[in-house]
Amino acid sequence: MDAPLEAVEFLARSQNRVEVLRSLAAERRTRRDLAEVTGASQATLGRILEDFGDRSWVRRDGDAYVATATGKLVADGLADLLSILETEAKLRDVIAYLPTAELGFDLRQLADATVTVPTRTRPSAPLQRVVETMDAADRLRVFSHTLNEQSLSTVQKRTTAGEQTVEAVLSAGAISALAAEDHLWRRLRALADADGAAIRVREDEVPLAATVADETVSLLVRDDGGVLRASLHTDAAAVRAWAIETFDSYWNAAEPFDPTTVDR
């Protein structure tokens, strides 16, 4: 009997083994079916099916093959492992900057996330992706330690025009940064005066820059020096539930934005 790691190695050494097991776990298949799915020769399939039979992962069913209960168990676990490794590869270059301690969900929920990183030709690509997502939404919920000019301009124009509603919790530091620039301060005040806008200020730090744009959650990822490293975008229900719960928590603990109390 294989030790667990030996079984993992046995599968990992052959893409054909992985494909055959996953195919048979999904439905009954003939060897011809398996050849079409995998592109493997009949000789190769014969060896694979014999090895799987020795491990009681598959059995004959007339002129075809099916996965046994344990074969399906292994196939399900393999699918989970592959999904985890695909997610890890996606996050590998940004995980050092992602505030994982603040993320109240399993990172596996980011399996289908889109990760946008700066490139030499598009250094602002992460921010642009977030702005596009915000621009297309009917309702925004934002909690952030910063609000850049491009995002503020987009939201202010659409909200003032009655095309969007926005609720935002900004850190006191974000408000101070906007107050230091006259044109940004004017935009923030115009946004706050719009019928569809509500802004609150959190005295404590907001460790994330997150937006819930209708059904999509966007996270802006920066390093300790404030350099933009990536943006993540996902429609995963678990991530959205976490983001809304976090927003509500910040919102309930924050104070309404009052521009007359801001020291300029």
Coordinates of C-alpha atoms in Angstrom, one line a residue:
M1 CA 0.0 0.0 0.0
D2 CA 1.3 3.4 -1.0
A3 CA 2.1 5.9 1.8
P4 CA 0.1 9.1 1.3
L5 CA 3.1 11.1 -0.1
E6 CA 3.9 8.2 -2.4
A7 CA 0.3 8.3 -3.7
V8 CA 0.6 12.0 -4.3
E9 CA 3.9 11.5 -6.2
F10 CA 2.4 8.7 -8.2
L11 CA -0.3 11.0 -9.5
A12 CA 1.9 14.1 -9.8
R13 CA 4.3 12.3 -12.1
S14 CA 1.7 11.9 -14.9
Q15 CA -0.8 14.4 -16.2
N16 CA -2.5 11.5 -17.9
R17 CA -3.1 9.8 -14.5
V18 CA -4.6 13.0 -13.2
E19 CA -6.9 13.4 -16.2
V20 CA -8.0 9.8 -16.2
L21 CA -8.9 9.8 -12.6
R22 CA -10.8 13.1 -12.7
S23 CA -12.6 12.0 -15.9
L24 CA -13.8 8.7 -14.3
A25 CA -14.8 10.5 -11.1
A26 CA -17.1 12.6 -13.2
E27 CA -18.7 9.9 -15.3
R28 CA -18.5 6.4 -16.7
R29 CA -16.1 6.3 -19.7
T30 CA -14.7 3.8 -22.2
R31 CA -11.1 3.6 -23.1
R32 CA -11.9 5.4 -26.4
D33 CA -13.5 8.2 -24.4
L34 CA -10.4 8.4 -22.2
A35 CA -8.1 8.5 -25.2
E36 CA -10.1 11.5 -26.6
V37 CA -10.0 13.3 -23.2
T38 CA -6.3 12.7 -22.5
G39 CA -4.7 12.1 -25.9
A40 CA -2.9 9.1 -24.3
S41 CA -2.2 5.9 -26.3
Q42 CA -4.2 2.8 -25.5
A43 CA -1.0 1.2 -24.1
T44 CA -0.6 4.1 -21.7
L45 CA -4.2 4.0 -20.7
G46 CA -4.0 0.3 -20.1
R47 CA -1.1 0.8 -17.6
I48 CA -2.9 3.6 -15.9
L49 CA -6.2 1.7 -15.5
E50 CA -4.3 -1.4 -14.2
D51 CA -2.5 0.8 -11.6
F52 CA -5.8 2.4 -10.6
G53 CA -7.4 -1.0 -10.4
D54 CA -4.6 -2.2 -8.1
R55 CA -5.3 0.7 -5.8
S56 CA -9.1 0.1 -6.0
W57 CA -9.6 3.6 -7.4
V58 CA -11.5 2.4 -10.6
R59 CA -13.4 -0.7 -11.6
R60 CA -14.7 -2.2 -14.8
D61 CA -18.3 -1.6 -15.7
G62 CA -19.1 -3.6 -18.7
D63 CA -17.1 -2.1 -21.6
A64 CA -16.2 1.0 -19.6
Y65 CA -14.7 2.1 -16.4
V66 CA -15.9 4.1 -13.4
A67 CA -14.3 5.5 -10.3
T68 CA -14.9 3.7 -7.0
A69 CA -16.0 5.7 -3.9
T70 CA -12.4 5.9 -2.8
G71 CA -11.3 6.9 -6.3
K72 CA -13.8 9.8 -6.2
L73 CA -12.5 10.7 -2.8
V74 CA -8.9 10.9 -4.2
A75 CA -10.1 12.8 -7.3
D76 CA -12.0 15.4 -5.1
G77 CA -8.9 15.9 -2.9
L78 CA -6.7 16.2 -5.9
A79 CA -9.0 18.9 -7.4
D80 CA -8.9 20.8 -4.1
L81 CA -5.1 20.6 -4.1
L82 CA -4.8 21.7 -7.7
S83 CA -7.1 24.6 -7.0
I84 CA -5.1 25.6 -3.9
L85 CA -1.8 25.5 -5.9
E86 CA -3.3 27.5 -8.7
T87 CA -4.5 30.1 -6.2
E88 CA -1.1 30.2 -4.5
A89 CA 0.6 30.8 -7.8
K90 CA -1.8 33.6 -8.5
L91 CA -1.1 35.3 -5.2
R92 CA 2.6 34.4 -4.9
D93 CA 4.0 37.8 -6.1
V94 CA 1.6 39.9 -4.0
I95 CA 1.1 37.8 -0.8
A96 CA 3.9 39.7 0.9
Y97 CA 1.9 42.9 0.6
L98 CA -1.6 41.5 1.2
P99 CA -2.9 42.3 4.8
T100 CA -3.9 38.6 5.4
A101 CA -4.5 39.2 9.1
E102 CA -7.3 41.5 8.2
L103 CA -8.9 39.2 5.7
G104 CA -11.7 37.3 7.3
F105 CA -12.0 34.6 4.7
D106 CA -10.1 31.6 3.5
L107 CA -7.6 32.5 0.7
R108 CA -9.1 29.6 -1.3
Q109 CA -12.0 32.0 -1.9
L110 CA -9.7 33.9 -4.2
A111 CA -9.3 31.0 -6.6
D112 CA -11.3 32.9 -9.3
A113 CA -10.0 36.3 -8.5
T114 CA -8.4 38.5 -11.1
V115 CA -5.0 39.9 -10.0
T116 CA -3.9 43.0 -11.8
V117 CA -0.3 44.1 -11.4
P118 CA 1.7 47.1 -12.8
T119 CA 3.7 46.6 -15.9
R120 CA 6.3 48.8 -17.6
T121 CA 3.8 49.9 -20.2
R122 CA 0.8 50.2 -17.8
P123 CA 2.2 51.1 -14.3
S124 CA -1.3 52.3 -13.2
A125 CA -3.1 49.1 -14.4
P126 CA -4.2 48.0 -10.9
L127 CA -5.7 51.4 -10.1
Q128 CA -7.3 51.7 -13.5
R129 CA -9.0 48.3 -13.1
V130 CA -10.5 49.5 -9.7
V131 CA -11.7 52.8 -11.2
E132 CA -13.4 50.9 -14.1
T133 CA -15.1 48.6 -11.7
M134 CA -16.3 51.6 -9.6
D135 CA -17.4 53.5 -12.7
A136 CA -19.6 50.6 -13.9
A137 CA -21.4 50.1 -10.5
D138 CA -24.8 51.4 -9.3
R139 CA -23.9 51.1 -5.6
L140 CA -20.5 51.5 -3.9
R141 CA -19.4 50.7 -0.4
V142 CA -15.9 51.8 0.3
F143 CA -13.6 51.5 3.3
S144 CA -10.1 52.8 2.9
H145 CA -7.0 54.5 4.3
T146 CA -6.7 56.5 1.1
L147 CA -8.8 57.9 -1.8
N148 CA -6.9 58.7 -4.9
E149 CA -7.7 61.5 -7.3
Q150 CA -8.9 59.3 -10.1
S151 CA -11.3 57.3 -7.9
L152 CA -12.6 60.4 -6.2
S153 CA -13.2 62.1 -9.5
T154 CA -15.1 59.2 -11.0
V155 CA -17.3 58.6 -8.0
Q156 CA -18.0 62.3 -7.5
K157 CA -19.1 62.8 -11.1
R158 CA -21.4 59.8 -11.2
T159 CA -22.9 60.4 -7.8
T160 CA -23.5 64.1 -8.4
A161 CA -25.2 63.2 -11.7
G162 CA -27.5 60.8 -9.8
E163 CA -26.1 57.7 -11.5
Q164 CA -24.6 56.1 -8.5
T165 CA -24.9 55.9 -4.7
V166 CA -21.8 55.7 -2.5
E167 CA -21.2 55.0 1.2
A168 CA -17.6 55.4 2.3
V169 CA -15.7 55.0 5.5
L170 CA -12.4 56.9 5.2
S171 CA -9.6 57.1 7.8
A172 CA -8.9 60.4 9.3
G173 CA -5.5 60.3 7.6
A174 CA -7.2 59.9 4.2
I175 CA -9.4 63.0 4.9
S176 CA -6.3 65.0 6.0
A177 CA -4.5 64.1 2.7
L178 CA -7.5 65.2 0.6
A179 CA -7.8 68.4 2.7
A180 CA -4.2 69.3 1.8
E181 CA -5.0 69.7 -1.9
D182 CA -7.6 72.4 -2.8
H183 CA -8.9 70.7 -5.9
L184 CA -9.3 67.3 -4.1
W185 CA -11.0 69.0 -1.1
R186 CA -13.5 70.6 -3.4
R187 CA -14.3 67.3 -5.0
L188 CA -14.7 65.6 -1.6
R189 CA -17.0 68.3 -0.4
A190 CA -19.0 68.1 -3.7
L191 CA -19.3 64.4 -3.3
A192 CA -20.4 64.7 0.4
D193 CA -23.1 67.2 -0.7
A194 CA -24.6 64.8 -3.3
D195 CA -27.9 63.2 -2.4
G196 CA -26.6 59.7 -3.1
A197 CA -23.5 60.0 -1.0
A198 CA -22.8 59.3 2.7
I199 CA -19.3 59.6 4.1
R200 CA -18.0 58.7 7.6
V201 CA -14.6 59.2 9.2
R202 CA -12.8 56.6 11.3
E203 CA -10.3 58.0 13.7
D204 CA -8.5 54.7 13.9
E205 CA -6.5 53.4 11.0
V206 CA -8.3 51.6 8.2
P207 CA -5.8 48.8 7.2
L208 CA -7.4 48.1 3.8
A209 CA -8.4 49.8 0.7
A210 CA -11.5 47.9 -0.3
T211 CA -14.5 48.6 -2.5
V212 CA -17.7 46.7 -2.9
A213 CA -19.0 47.7 -6.3
D214 CA -22.4 46.0 -6.7
E215 CA -21.4 42.3 -6.6
T216 CA -17.6 42.8 -7.1
V217 CA -15.1 43.3 -4.3
S218 CA -11.8 45.1 -5.2
L219 CA -8.8 45.3 -3.0
L220 CA -5.9 47.7 -3.7
V221 CA -2.6 46.2 -2.4
R222 CA 0.3 48.5 -1.5
D223 CA 3.7 47.9 0.1
D224 CA 4.9 49.5 3.3
G225 CA 6.1 52.5 1.3
G226 CA 2.7 53.1 -0.2
V227 CA 3.7 51.8 -3.7
L228 CA 0.9 50.2 -5.5
R229 CA 1.6 46.5 -6.1
A230 CA -1.6 45.0 -7.3
S231 CA -5.4 45.0 -7.3
L232 CA -7.6 42.0 -6.6
H233 CA -11.1 41.6 -7.9
T234 CA -13.6 38.9 -7.1
D235 CA -17.3 38.0 -7.2
A236 CA -16.9 35.2 -4.6
A237 CA -19.9 35.3 -2.2
A238 CA -17.8 34.6 0.8
V239 CA -15.4 37.5 0.1
R240 CA -18.4 39.8 -0.6
A241 CA -20.0 38.8 2.7
W242 CA -16.7 39.5 4.6
A243 CA -16.3 42.9 2.9
I244 CA -19.9 44.0 3.6
E245 CA -19.6 42.8 7.3
T246 CA -16.3 44.7 7.6
F247 CA -17.8 47.8 6.0
D248 CA -20.8 47.7 8.4
S249 CA -18.4 47.4 11.4
Y250 CA -16.4 50.4 10.3
W251 CA -19.5 52.3 9.4
N252 CA -21.1 51.8 12.8
A253 CA -18.0 52.9 14.7
A254 CA -17.3 56.0 12.5
E255 CA -18.5 59.6 12.7
P256 CA -20.3 61.5 9.9
F257 CA -18.0 63.6 7.8
D258 CA -18.1 67.2 8.8
P259 CA -15.8 69.4 6.7
T260 CA -16.0 72.3 9.2
T261 CA -14.1 70.2 11.8
V262 CA -11.2 69.4 9.5
D263 CA -8.0 71.4 10.2
R264 CA -6.8 72.9 6.9

